[in-house]
Every structure is written in C-alpha cells, then in structure tokens.
Coordinates of N, CA and C in Angstrom, one line a residue:
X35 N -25.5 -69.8 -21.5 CA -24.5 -69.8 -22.4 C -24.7 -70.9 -23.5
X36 N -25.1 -71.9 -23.2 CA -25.3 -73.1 -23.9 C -26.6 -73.0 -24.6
X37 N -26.9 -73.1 -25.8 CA -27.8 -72.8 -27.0 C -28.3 -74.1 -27.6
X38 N -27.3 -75.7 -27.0 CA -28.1 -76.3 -27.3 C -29.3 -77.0 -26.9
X39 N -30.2 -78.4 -27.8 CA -31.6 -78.6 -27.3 C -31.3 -80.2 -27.2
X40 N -31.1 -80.9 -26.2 CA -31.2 -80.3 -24.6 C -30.1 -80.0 -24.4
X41 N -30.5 -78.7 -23.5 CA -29.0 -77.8 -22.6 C -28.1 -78.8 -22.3
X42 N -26.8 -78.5 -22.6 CA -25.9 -79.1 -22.3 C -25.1 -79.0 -20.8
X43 N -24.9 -79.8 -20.1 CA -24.8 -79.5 -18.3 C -23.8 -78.6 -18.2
X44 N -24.1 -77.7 -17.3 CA -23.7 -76.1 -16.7 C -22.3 -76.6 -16.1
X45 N -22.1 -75.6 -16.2 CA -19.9 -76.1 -15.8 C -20.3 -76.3 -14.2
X46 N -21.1 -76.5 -13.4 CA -21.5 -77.0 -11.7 C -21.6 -78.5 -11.8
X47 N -22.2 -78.7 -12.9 CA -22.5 -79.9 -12.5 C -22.0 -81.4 -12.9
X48 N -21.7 -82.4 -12.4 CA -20.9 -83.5 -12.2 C -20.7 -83.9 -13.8
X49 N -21.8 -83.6 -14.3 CA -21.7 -84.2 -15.5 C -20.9 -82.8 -17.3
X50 N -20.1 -81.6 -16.7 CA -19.7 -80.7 -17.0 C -19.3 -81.2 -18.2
X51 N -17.9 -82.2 -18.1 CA -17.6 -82.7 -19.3 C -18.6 -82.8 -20.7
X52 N -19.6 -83.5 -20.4 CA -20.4 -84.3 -21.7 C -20.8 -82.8 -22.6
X53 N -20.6 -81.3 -22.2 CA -21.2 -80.2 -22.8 C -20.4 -80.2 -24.4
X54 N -21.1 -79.9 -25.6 CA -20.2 -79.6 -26.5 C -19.5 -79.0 -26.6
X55 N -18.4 -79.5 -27.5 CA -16.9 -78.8 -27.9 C -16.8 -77.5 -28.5
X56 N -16.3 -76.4 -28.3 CA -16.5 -75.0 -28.7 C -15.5 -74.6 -29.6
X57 N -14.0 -75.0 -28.9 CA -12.9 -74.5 -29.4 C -11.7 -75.8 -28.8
X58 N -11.2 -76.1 -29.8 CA -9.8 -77.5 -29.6 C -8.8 -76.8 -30.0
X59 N -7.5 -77.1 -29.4 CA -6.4 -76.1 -29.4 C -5.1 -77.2 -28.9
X60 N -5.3 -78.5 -29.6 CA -4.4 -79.9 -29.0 C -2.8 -78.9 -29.1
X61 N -2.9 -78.5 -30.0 CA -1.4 -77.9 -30.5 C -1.0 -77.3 -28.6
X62 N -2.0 -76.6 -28.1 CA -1.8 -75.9 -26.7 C -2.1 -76.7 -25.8
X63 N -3.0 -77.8 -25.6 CA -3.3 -78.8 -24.7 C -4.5 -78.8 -24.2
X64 N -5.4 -77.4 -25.1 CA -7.1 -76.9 -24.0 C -7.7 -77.2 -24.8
X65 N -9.5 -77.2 -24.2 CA -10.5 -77.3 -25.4 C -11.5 -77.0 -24.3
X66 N -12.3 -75.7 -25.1 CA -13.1 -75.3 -24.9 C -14.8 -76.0 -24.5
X67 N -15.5 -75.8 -23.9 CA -16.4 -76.1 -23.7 C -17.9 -75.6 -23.8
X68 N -19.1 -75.7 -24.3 CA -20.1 -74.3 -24.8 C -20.3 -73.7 -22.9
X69 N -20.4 -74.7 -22.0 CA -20.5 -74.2 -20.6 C -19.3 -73.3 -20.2
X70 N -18.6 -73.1 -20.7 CA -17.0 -71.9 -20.2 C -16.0 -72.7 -19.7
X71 N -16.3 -74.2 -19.7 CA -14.9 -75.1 -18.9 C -14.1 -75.3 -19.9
X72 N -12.6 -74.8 -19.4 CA -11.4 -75.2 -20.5 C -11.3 -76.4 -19.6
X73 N -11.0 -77.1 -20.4 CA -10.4 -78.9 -20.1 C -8.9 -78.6 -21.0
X74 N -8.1 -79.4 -20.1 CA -7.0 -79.4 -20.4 C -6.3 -80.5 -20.7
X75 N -5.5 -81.3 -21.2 CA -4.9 -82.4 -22.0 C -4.6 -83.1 -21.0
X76 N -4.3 -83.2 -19.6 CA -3.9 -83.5 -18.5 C -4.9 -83.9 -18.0
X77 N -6.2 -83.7 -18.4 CA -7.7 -84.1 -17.5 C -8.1 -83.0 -16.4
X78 N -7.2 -81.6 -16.4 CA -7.8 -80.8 -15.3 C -8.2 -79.8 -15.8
X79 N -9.3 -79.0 -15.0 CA -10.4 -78.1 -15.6 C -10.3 -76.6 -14.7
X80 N -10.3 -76.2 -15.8 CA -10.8 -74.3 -15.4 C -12.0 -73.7 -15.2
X81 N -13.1 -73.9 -14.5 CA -14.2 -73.3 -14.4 C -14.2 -71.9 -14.6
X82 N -15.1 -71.3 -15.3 CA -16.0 -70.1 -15.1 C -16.0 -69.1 -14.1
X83 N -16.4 -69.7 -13.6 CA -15.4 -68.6 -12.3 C -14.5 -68.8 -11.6
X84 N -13.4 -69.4 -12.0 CA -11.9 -69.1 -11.9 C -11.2 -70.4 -10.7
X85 N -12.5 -71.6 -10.3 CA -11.7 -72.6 -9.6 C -11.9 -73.7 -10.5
X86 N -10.6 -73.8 -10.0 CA -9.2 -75.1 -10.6 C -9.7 -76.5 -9.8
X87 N -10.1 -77.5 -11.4 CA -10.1 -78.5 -10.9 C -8.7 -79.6 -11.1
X88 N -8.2 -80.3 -10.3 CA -7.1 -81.1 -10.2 C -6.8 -82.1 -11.4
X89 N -6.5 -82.5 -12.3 CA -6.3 -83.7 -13.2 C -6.8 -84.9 -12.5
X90 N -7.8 -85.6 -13.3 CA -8.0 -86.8 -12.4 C -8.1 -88.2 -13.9
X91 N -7.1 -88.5 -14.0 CA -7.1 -89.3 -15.1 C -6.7 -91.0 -13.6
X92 N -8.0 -91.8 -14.8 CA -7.8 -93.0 -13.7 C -6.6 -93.5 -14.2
X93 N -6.4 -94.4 -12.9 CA -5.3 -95.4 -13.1 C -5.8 -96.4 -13.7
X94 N -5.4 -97.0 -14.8 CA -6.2 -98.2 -16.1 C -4.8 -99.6 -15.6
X95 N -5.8 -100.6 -15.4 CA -5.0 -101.6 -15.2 C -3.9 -101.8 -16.1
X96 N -3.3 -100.5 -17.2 CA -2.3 -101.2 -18.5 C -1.5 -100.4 -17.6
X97 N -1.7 -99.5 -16.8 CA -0.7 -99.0 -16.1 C -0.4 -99.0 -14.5
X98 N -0.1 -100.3 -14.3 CA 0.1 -101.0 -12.8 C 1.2 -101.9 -13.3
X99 N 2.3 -101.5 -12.2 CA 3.6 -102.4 -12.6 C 3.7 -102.8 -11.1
X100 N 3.8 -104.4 -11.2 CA 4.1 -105.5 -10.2 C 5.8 -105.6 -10.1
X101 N 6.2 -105.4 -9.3 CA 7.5 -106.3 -9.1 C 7.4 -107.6 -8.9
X102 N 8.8 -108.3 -9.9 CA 8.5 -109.5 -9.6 C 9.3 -110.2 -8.3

C-alpha cells in the first residue's frame, strides 16, 4: 500500500504510527494512515483488518493529582 522510499511500517508492526498521513479529518477525530490505520483523536486505532486497538494515551506527570 505504502509507496513511500523507505516503506513506511505496515499497520503489524509496533512502530504503525510513524507511517505517513493520508487523510486528517480533526473536524471527525480520524486520520488516516498510507498503511490503512485510522488513528483516532483518543489515541485508539482501526487496523486493516478490522481489530481495534484500545486508546492508550500515557499518563504525563501534569496529570497526577495528590491529595493533600
């Protein structure tokens, strides 16, 4: 699927994200990927053949609340 030089990583593999951007659609929350992964604004992914990856946005130390 992917046309560019060097191939951009296949929606399998760990590194899926880094492939270039095909189609952005913020207004809807998706963006396409040249490997067939919709990523979604939430951080979770649609593979290619139809399994669902879970949102996995880290937890950033600005968002840890201590009680005092």
């Amino acid at each position: 699927m992917c046309q560019h030089q060097p191939a951009c990583p296949s929606a399998d593999s760990a590194d899926r994200e880094a492939a270039h951007l095909v189609a952005h659609f913020p207004q809807q929350g998706w963006s396409l990927l040249c490997n067939g992964v919709l990523v979604f604004e939430d951080t979770g992914e649609l593979l290619p053949d139809g399994q669902i990856i879970a949102p996995h946005r880290p937890l950033g130390t600005e968002q840890i609340v201590t009680a005092a």
